[in-house]
Coordinates of N, CA and C in Angstrom, one line a residue:
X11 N 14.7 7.6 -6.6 CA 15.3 7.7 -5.2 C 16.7 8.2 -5.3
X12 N 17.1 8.7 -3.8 CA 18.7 9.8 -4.1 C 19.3 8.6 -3.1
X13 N 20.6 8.3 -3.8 CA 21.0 6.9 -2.9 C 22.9 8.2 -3.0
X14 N 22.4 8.0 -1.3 CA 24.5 8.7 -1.2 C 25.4 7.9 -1.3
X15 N 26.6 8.6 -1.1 CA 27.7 8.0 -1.3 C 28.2 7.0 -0.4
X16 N 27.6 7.0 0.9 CA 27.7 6.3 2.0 C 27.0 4.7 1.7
X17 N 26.0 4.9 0.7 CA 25.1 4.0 0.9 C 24.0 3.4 2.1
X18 N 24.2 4.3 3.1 CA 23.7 4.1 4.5 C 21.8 3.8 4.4
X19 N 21.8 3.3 5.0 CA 19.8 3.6 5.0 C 19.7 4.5 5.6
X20 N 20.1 5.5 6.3 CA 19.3 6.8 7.0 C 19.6 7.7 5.7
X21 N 21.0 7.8 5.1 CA 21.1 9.0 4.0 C 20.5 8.8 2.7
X22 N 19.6 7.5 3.0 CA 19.1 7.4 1.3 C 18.0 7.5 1.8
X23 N 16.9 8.0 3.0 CA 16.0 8.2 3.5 C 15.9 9.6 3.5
X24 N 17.0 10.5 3.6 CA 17.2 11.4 3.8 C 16.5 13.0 3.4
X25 N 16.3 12.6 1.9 CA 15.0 13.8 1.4 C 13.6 13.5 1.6
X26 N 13.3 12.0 2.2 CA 12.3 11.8 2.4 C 11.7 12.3 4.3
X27 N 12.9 12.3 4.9 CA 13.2 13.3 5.6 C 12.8 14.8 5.7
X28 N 13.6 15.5 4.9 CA 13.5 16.3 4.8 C 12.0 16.9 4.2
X29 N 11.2 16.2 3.3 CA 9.9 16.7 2.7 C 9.2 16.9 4.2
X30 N 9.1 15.7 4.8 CA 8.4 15.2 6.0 C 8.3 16.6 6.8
X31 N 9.4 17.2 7.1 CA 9.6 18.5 8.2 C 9.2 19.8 7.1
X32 N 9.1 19.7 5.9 CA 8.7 20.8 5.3 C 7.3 20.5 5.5
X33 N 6.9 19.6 5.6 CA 5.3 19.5 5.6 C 4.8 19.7 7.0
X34 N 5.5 19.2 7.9 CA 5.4 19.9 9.2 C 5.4 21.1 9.7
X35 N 6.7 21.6 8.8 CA 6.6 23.2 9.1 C 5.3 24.1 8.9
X36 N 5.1 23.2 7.3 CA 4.1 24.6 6.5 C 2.4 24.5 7.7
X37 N 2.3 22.8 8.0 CA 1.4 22.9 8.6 C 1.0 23.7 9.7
X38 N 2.0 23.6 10.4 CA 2.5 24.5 12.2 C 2.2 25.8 12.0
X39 N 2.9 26.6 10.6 CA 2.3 27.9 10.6 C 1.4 28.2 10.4
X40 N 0.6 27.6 9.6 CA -1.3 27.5 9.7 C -1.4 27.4 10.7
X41 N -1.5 26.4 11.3 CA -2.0 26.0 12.7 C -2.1 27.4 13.7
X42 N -0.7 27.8 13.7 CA -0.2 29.0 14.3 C -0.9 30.3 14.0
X43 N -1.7 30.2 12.8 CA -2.1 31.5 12.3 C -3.6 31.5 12.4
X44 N -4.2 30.0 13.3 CA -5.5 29.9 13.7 C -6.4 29.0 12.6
X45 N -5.5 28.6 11.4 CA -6.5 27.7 10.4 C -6.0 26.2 10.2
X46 N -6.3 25.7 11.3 CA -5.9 24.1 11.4 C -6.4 23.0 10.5
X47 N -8.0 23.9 10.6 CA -8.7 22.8 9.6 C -7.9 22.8 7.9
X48 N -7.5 23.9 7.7 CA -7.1 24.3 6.2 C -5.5 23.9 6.4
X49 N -5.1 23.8 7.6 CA -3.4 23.1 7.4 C -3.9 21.6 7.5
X50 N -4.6 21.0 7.9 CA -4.8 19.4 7.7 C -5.1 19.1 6.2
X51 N -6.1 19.9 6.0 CA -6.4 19.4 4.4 C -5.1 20.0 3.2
X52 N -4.2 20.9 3.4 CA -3.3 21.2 3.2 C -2.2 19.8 3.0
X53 N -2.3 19.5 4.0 CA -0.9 18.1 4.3 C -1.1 17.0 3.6
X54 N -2.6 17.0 3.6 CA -3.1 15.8 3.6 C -3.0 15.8 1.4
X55 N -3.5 16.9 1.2 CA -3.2 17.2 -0.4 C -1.8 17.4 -0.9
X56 N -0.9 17.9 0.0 CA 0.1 17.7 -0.7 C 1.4 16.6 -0.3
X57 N 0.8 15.5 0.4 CA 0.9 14.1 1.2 C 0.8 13.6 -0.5
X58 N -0.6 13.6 -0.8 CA -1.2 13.0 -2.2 C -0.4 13.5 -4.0
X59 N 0.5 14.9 -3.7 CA 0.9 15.1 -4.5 C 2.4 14.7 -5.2
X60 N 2.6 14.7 -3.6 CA 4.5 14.4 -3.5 C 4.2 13.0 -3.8
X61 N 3.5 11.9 -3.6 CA 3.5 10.3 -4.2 C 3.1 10.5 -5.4
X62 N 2.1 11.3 -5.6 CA 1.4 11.5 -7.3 C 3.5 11.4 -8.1
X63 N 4.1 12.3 -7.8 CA 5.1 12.5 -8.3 C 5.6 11.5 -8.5
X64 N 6.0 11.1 -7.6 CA 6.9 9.9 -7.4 C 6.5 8.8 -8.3
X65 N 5.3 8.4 -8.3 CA 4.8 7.5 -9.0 C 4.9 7.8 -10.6
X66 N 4.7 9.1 -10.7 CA 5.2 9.4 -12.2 C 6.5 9.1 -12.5
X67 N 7.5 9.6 -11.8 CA 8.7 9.3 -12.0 C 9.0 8.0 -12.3
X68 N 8.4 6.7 -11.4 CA 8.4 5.7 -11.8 C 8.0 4.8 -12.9
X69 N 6.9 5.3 -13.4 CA 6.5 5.5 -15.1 C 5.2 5.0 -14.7
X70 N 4.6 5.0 -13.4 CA 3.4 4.1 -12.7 C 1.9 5.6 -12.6
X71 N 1.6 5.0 -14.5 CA 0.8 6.5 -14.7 C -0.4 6.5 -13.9
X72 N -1.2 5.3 -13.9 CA -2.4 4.7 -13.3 C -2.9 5.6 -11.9
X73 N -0.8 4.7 -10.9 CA -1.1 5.7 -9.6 C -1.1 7.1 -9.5
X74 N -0.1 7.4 -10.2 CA -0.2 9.1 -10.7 C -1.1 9.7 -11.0
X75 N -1.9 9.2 -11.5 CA -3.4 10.2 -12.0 C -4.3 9.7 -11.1
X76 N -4.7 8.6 -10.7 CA -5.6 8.6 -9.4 C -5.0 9.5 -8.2
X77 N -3.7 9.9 -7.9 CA -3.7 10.9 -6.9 C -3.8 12.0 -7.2
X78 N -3.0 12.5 -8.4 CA -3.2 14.1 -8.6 C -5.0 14.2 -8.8
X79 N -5.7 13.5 -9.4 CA -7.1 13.8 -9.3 C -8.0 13.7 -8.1
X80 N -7.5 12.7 -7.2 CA -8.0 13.1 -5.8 C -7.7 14.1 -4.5
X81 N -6.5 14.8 -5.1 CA -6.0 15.3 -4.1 C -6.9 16.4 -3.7
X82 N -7.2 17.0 -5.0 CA -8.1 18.3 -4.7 C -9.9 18.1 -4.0
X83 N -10.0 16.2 -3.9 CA -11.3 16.4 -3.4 C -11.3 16.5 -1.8
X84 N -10.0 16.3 -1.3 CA -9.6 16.5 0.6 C -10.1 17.9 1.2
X85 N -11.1 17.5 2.0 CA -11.7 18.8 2.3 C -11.6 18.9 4.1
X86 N -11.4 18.0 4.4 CA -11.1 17.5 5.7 C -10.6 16.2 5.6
X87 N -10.1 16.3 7.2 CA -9.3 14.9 7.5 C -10.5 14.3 7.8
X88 N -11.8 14.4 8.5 CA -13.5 13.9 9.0 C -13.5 13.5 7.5
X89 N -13.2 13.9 6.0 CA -14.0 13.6 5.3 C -13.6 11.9 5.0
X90 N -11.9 11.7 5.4 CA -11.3 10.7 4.9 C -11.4 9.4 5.4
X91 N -11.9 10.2 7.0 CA -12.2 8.9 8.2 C -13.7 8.4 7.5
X92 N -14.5 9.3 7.4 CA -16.0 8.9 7.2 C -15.6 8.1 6.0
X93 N -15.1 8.3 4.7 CA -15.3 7.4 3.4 C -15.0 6.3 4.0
X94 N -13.8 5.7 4.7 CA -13.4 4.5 4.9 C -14.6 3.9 5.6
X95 N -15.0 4.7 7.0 CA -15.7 4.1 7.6 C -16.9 3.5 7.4
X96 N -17.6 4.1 6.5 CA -18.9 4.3 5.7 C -18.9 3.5 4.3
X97 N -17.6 2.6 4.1 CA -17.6 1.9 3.2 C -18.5 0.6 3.1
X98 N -18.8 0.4 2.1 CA -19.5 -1.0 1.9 C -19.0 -2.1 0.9
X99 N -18.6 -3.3 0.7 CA -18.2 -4.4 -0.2 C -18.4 -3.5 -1.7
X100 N -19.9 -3.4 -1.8 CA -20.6 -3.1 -3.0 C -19.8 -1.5 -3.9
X101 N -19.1 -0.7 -2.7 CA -19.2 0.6 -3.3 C -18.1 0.5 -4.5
X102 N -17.8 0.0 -5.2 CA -16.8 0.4 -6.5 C -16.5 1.6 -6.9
X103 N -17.7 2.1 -6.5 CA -17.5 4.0 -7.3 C -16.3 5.0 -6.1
X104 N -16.1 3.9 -4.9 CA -15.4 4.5 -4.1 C -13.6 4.1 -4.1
X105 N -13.7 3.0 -5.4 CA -12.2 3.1 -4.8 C -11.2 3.6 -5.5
X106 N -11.2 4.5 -6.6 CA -10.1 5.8 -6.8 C -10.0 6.0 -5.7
X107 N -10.9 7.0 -4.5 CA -10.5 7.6 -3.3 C -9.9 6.7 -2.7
X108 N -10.1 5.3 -2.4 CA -9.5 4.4 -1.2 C -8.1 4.2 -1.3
X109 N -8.1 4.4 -3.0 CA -6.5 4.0 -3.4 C -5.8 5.2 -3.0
X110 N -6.4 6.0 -3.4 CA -5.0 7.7 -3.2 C -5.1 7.3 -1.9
X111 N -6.3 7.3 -0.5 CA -5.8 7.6 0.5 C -4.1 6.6 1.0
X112 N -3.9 5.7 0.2 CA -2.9 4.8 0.8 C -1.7 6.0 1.4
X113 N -1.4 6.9 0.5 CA -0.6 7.8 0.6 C -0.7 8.9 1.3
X114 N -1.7 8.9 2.5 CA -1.9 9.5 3.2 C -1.6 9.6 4.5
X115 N -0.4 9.2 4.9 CA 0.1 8.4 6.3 C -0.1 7.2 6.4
X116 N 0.2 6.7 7.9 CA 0.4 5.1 8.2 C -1.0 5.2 8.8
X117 N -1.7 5.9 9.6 CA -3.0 5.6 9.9 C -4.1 5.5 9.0
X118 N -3.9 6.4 7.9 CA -4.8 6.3 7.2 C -4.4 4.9 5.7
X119 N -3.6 4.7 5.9 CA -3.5 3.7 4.8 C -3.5 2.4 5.1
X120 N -3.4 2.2 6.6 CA -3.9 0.8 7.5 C -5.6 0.9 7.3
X121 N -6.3 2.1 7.2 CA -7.4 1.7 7.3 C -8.0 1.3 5.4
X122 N -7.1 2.5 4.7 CA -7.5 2.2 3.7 C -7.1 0.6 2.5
X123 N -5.9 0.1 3.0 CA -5.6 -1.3 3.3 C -6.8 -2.1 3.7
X124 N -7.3 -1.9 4.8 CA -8.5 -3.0 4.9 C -9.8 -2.5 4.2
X125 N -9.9 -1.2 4.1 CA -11.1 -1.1 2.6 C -10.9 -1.8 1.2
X126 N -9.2 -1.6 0.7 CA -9.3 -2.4 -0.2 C -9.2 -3.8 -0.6
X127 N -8.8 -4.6 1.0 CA -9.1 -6.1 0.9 C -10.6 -6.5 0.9
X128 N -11.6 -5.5 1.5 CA -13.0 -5.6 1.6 C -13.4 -5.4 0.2
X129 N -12.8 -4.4 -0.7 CA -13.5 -4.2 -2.1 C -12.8 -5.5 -2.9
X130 N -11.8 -5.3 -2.8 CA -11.2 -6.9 -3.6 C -12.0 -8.5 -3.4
X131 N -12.4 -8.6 -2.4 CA -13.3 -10.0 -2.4 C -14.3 -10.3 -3.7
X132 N -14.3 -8.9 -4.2 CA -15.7 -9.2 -5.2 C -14.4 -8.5 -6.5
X133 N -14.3 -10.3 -7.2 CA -13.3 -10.0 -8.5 C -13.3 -9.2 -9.5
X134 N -14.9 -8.5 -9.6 CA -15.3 -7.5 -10.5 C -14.7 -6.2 -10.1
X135 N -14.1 -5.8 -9.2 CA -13.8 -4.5 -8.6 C -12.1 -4.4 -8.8
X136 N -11.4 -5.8 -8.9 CA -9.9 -6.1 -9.1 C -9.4 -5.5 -10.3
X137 N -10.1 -5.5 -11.1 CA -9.3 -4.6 -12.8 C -9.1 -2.7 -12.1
X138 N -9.9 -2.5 -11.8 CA -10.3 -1.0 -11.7 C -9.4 -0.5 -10.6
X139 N -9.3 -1.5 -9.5 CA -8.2 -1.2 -8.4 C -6.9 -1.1 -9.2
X140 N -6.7 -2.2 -9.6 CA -5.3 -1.9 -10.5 C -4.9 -1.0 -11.4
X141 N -6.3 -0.3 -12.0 CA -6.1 0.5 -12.8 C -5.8 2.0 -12.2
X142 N -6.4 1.7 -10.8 CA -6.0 3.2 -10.0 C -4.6 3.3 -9.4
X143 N -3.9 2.2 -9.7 CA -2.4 2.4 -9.3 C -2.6 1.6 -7.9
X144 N -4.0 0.3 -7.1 CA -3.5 -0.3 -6.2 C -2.3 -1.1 -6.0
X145 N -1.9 -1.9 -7.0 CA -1.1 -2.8 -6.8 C 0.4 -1.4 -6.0
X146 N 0.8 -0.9 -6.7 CA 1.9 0.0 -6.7 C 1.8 0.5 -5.4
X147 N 0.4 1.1 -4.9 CA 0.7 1.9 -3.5 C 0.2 0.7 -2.7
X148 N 0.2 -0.2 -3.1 CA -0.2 -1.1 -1.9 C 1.5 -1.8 -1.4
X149 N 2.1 -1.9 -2.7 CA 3.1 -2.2 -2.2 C 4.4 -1.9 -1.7
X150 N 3.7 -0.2 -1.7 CA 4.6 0.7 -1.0 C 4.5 0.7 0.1
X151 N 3.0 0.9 0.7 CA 2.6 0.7 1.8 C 3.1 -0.3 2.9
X152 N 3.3 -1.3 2.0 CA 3.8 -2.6 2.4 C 5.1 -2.1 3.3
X153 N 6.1 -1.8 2.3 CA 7.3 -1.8 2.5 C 7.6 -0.7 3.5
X154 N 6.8 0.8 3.9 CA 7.0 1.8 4.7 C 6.3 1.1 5.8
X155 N 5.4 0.5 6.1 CA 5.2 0.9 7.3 C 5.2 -0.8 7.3
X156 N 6.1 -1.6 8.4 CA 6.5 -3.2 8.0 C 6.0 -3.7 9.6
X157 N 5.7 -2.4 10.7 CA 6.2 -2.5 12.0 C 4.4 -2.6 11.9
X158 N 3.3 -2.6 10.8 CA 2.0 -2.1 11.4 C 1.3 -3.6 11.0
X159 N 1.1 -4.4 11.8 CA 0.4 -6.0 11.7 C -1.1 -5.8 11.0
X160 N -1.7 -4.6 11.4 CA -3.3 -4.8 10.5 C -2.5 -4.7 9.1
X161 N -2.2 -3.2 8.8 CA -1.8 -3.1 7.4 C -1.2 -4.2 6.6
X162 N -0.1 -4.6 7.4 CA 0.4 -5.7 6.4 C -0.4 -7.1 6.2
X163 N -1.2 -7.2 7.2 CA -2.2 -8.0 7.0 C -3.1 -7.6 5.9
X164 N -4.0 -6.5 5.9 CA -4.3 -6.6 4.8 C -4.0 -5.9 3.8
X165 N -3.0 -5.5 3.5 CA -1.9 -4.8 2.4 C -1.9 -6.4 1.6
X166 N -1.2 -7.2 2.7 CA -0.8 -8.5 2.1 C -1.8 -9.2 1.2
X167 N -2.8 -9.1 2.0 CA -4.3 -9.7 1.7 C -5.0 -9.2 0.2
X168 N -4.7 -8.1 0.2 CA -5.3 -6.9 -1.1 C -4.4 -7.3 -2.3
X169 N -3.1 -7.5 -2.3 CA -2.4 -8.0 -3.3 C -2.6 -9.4 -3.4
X170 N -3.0 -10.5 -2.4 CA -3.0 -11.9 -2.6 C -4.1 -11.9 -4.0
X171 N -4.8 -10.9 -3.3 CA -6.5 -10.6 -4.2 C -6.3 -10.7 -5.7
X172 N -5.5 -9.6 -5.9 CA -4.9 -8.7 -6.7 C -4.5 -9.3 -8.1
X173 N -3.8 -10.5 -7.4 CA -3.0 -11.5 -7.7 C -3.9 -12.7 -8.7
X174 N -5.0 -12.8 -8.3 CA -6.0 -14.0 -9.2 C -7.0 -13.7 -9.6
X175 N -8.0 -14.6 -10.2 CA -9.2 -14.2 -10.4 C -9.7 -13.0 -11.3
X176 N -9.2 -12.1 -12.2 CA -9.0 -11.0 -13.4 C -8.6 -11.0 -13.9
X177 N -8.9 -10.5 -15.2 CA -8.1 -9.9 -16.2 C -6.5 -9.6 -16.0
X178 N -6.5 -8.9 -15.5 CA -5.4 -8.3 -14.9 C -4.2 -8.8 -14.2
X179 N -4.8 -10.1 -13.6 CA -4.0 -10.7 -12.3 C -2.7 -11.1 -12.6
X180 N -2.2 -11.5 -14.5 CA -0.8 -12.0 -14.1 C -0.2 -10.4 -14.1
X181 N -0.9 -9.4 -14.6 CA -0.1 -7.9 -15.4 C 1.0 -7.8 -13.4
X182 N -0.5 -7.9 -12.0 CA 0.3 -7.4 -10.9 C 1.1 -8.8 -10.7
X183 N 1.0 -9.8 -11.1 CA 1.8 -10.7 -10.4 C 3.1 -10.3 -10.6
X184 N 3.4 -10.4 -12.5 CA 4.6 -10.1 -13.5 C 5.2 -8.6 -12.5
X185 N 4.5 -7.6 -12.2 CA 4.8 -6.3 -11.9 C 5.5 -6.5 -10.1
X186 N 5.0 -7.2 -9.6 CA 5.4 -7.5 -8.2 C 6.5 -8.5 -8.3
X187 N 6.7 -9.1 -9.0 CA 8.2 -9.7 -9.4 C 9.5 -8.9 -10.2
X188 N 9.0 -8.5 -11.1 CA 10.1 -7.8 -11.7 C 10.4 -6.2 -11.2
X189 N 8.9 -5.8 -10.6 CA 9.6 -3.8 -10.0 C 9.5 -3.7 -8.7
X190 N 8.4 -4.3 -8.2 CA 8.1 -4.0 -7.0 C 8.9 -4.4 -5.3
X191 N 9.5 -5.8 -6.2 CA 10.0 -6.3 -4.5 C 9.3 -7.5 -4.3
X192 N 8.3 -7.7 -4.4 CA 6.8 -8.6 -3.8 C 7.3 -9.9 -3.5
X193 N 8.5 -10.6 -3.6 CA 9.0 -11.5 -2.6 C 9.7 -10.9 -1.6
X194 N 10.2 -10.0 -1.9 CA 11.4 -9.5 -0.4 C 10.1 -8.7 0.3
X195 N 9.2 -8.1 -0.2 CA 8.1 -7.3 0.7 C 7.4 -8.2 1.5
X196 N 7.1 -9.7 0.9 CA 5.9 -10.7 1.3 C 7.0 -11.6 2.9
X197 N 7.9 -11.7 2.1 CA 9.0 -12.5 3.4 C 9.4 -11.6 4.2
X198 N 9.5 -10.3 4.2 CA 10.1 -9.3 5.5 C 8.6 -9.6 6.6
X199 N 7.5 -8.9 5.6 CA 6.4 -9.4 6.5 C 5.8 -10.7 7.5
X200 N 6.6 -11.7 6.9 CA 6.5 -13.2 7.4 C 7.6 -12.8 8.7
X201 N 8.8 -12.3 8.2 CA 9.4 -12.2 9.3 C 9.2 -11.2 10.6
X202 N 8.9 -10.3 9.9 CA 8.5 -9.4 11.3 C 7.2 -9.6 12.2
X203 N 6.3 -10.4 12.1 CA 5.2 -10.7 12.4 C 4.8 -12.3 12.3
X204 N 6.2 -12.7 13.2 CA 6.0 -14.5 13.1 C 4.8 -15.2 14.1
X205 N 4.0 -14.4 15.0 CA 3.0 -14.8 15.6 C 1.6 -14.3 15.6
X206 N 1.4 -13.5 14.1 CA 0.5 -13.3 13.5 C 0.1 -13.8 12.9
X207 N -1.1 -14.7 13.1 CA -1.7 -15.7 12.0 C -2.4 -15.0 10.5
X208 N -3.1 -13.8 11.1 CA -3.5 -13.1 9.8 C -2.2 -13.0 8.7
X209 N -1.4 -12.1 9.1 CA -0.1 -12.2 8.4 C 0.5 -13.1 7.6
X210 N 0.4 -14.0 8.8 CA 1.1 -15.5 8.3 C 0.0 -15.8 6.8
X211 N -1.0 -16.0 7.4 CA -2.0 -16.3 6.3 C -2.1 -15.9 4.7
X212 N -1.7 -14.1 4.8 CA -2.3 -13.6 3.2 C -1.0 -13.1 2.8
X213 N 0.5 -12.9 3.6 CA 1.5 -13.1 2.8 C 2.3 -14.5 2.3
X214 N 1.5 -15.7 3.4 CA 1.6 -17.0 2.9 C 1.0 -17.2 1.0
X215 N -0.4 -16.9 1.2 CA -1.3 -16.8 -0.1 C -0.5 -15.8 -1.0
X216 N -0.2 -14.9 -1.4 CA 0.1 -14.2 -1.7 C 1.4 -14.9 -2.6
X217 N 2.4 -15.3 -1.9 CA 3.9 -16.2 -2.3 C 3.3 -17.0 -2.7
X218 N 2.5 -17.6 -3.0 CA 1.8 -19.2 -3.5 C 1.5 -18.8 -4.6
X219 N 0.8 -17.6 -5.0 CA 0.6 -17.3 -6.4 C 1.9 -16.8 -7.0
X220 N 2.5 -15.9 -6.3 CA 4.0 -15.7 -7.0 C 4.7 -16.8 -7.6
X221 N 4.7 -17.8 -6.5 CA 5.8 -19.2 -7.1 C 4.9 -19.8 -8.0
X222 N 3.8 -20.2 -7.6 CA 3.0 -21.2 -8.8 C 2.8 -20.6 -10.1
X223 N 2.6 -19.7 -10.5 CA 2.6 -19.0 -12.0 C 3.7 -18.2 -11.8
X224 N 4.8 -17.7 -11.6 CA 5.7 -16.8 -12.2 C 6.8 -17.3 -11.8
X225 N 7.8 -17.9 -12.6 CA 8.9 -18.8 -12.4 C 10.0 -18.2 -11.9
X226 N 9.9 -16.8 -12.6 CA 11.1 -16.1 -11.6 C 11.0 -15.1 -10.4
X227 N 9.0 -15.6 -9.7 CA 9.2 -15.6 -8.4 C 9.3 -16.4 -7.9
X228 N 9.5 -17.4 -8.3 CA 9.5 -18.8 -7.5 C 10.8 -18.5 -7.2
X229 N 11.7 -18.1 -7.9 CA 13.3 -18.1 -7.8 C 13.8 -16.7 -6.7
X230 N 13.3 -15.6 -7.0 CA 13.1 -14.9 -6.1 C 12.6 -15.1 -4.3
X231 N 12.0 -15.8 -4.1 CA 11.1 -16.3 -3.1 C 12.4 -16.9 -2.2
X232 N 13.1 -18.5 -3.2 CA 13.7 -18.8 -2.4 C 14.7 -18.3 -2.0
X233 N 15.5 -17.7 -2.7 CA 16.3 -16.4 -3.1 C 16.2 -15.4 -1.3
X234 N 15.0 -15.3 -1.0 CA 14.8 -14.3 0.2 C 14.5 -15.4 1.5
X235 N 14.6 -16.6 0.8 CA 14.4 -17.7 2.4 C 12.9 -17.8 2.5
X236 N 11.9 -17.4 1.3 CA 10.3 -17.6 1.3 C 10.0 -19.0 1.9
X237 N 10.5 -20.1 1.4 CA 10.3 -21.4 1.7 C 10.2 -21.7 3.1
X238 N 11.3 -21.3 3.7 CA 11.4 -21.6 5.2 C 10.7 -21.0 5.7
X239 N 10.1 -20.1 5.9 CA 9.7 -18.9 6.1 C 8.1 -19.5 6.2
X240 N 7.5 -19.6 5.2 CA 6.4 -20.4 4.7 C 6.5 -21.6 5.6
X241 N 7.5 -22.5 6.1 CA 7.1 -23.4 6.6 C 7.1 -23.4 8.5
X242 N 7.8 -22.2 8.2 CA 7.8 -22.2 10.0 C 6.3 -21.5 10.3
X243 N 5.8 -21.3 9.3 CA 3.8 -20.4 9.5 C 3.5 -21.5 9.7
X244 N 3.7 -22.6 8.5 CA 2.9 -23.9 8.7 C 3.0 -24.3 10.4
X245 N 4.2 -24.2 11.0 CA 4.5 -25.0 12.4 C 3.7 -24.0 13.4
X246 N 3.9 -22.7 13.5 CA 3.5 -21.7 13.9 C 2.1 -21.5 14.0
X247 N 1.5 -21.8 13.1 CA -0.2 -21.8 13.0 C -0.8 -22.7 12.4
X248 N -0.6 -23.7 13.0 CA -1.5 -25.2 13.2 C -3.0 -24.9 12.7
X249 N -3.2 -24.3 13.5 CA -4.9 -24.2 13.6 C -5.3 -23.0 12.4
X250 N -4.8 -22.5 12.0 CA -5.5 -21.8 10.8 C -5.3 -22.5 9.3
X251 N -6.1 -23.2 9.2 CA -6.2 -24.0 7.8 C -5.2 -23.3 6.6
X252 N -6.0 -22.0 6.5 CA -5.6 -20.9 5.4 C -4.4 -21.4 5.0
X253 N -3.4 -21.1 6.5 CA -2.4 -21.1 5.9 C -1.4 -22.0 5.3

């Protein structure tokens, strides 16, 4: 990330900005030149490449190679609605695709958020998500779009998952404590969505595995006000056991 001299949050947003209106632009002139369907799949592939990057940069190969390899399967934006929609618990063979779409906008990664808390229920599907770079765009996801209650619901939910029950589960715990944020991401969400019981519920779960096995998210947690936070859900949502 390009952090200015200001330190401001708009100027450290600022190239991400700027990609945003180049992808706008390139689209518009398609559009303009009568090939919409080919500027959507256009945006939508190089939406998947500019994160593929990024993720490389970050040394996060897993998510980097699940996007650059799906980018080229976007043949329409119909094709991306249909996978989500047409998803089933059972499909496993579908979630490389579920994972890139995360990086596909805020609409399409609220839906693909709730595909991957639906494929995570079944613990046998949890190694492979991780291996496609879930944990990482889920918890990017998290963090860009904070204002969207399904997604963080189940963004939240998909990492709670994520978090137990596999092989895998302390690699994202250890990884959401030391790179990701995953107490400052799990408590922003508590806070911005204090009368959401979903919310309340799977970034409640979620902090419960951080603190109980990983000692320096326990320290992190309280660190961001997790505790309080956690107990005003408790007062807040009586009636949902969960939480």
């Amino acid at each position: 990330s390009v952090v200015a001299e200001d330190g401001s949050a708009a100027a450290i947003r600022q190239p991400e900005i700027w990609w945003q209106r180049a992808l706008d632009d390139l689209s518009t002139a398609h559009e303009a030149a009568g090939g919409e369907e080919h500027a959507q799949v256009l945006y939508l592939r190089m939406l998947a490449w500019r994160e593929g990057t990024d993720q490389f940069r970050q040394g996060n190969f897993g998510a980097c190679k699940c996007l650059f390899s799906q980018s080229p399967e976007y043949k329409s934006a119909e094709d991306v609605s249909w996978l989500l929609q047409s998803l089933k618990p059972e499909d496993a063979h579908s979630v490389p695709r579920v994972v890139g779409i995360l990086a596909l906008g805020e609409e399409n990664a609220a839906k693909a958020a709730v595909a991957l808390w639906t494929l995570a229920l079944r613990p046998q599907h949890r190694p492979l998500i991780t291996e496609c770079g879930g944990t990482e765009l889920l918890a990017k996801a998290v963090a860009h779009y904070s204002d969207n209650a399904e997604l963080q619901a189940a963004a939240c939910g998909a990492l709670r998952l994520l978090c137990m029950g596999h092989r895998l589960a302390k690699r994202n715990r250890q990884l959401l404590v030391s790179s990701l944020g995953g107490p400052q991401l799990l408590t922003t969400a508590l806070r911005s969505h204090p009368t959401d019981p979903e919310v309340q519920r799977e970034a409640c779960g979620a902090l419960r595995l951080l603190a109980a096995k990983e000692p320096q998210g326990a320290v992190r947690i309280l660190d961001h006000g997790g505790l309080r936070l956690c107990l005003v859900a408790l007062a807040e949502c009586p009636e949902d056991e969960a939480v």
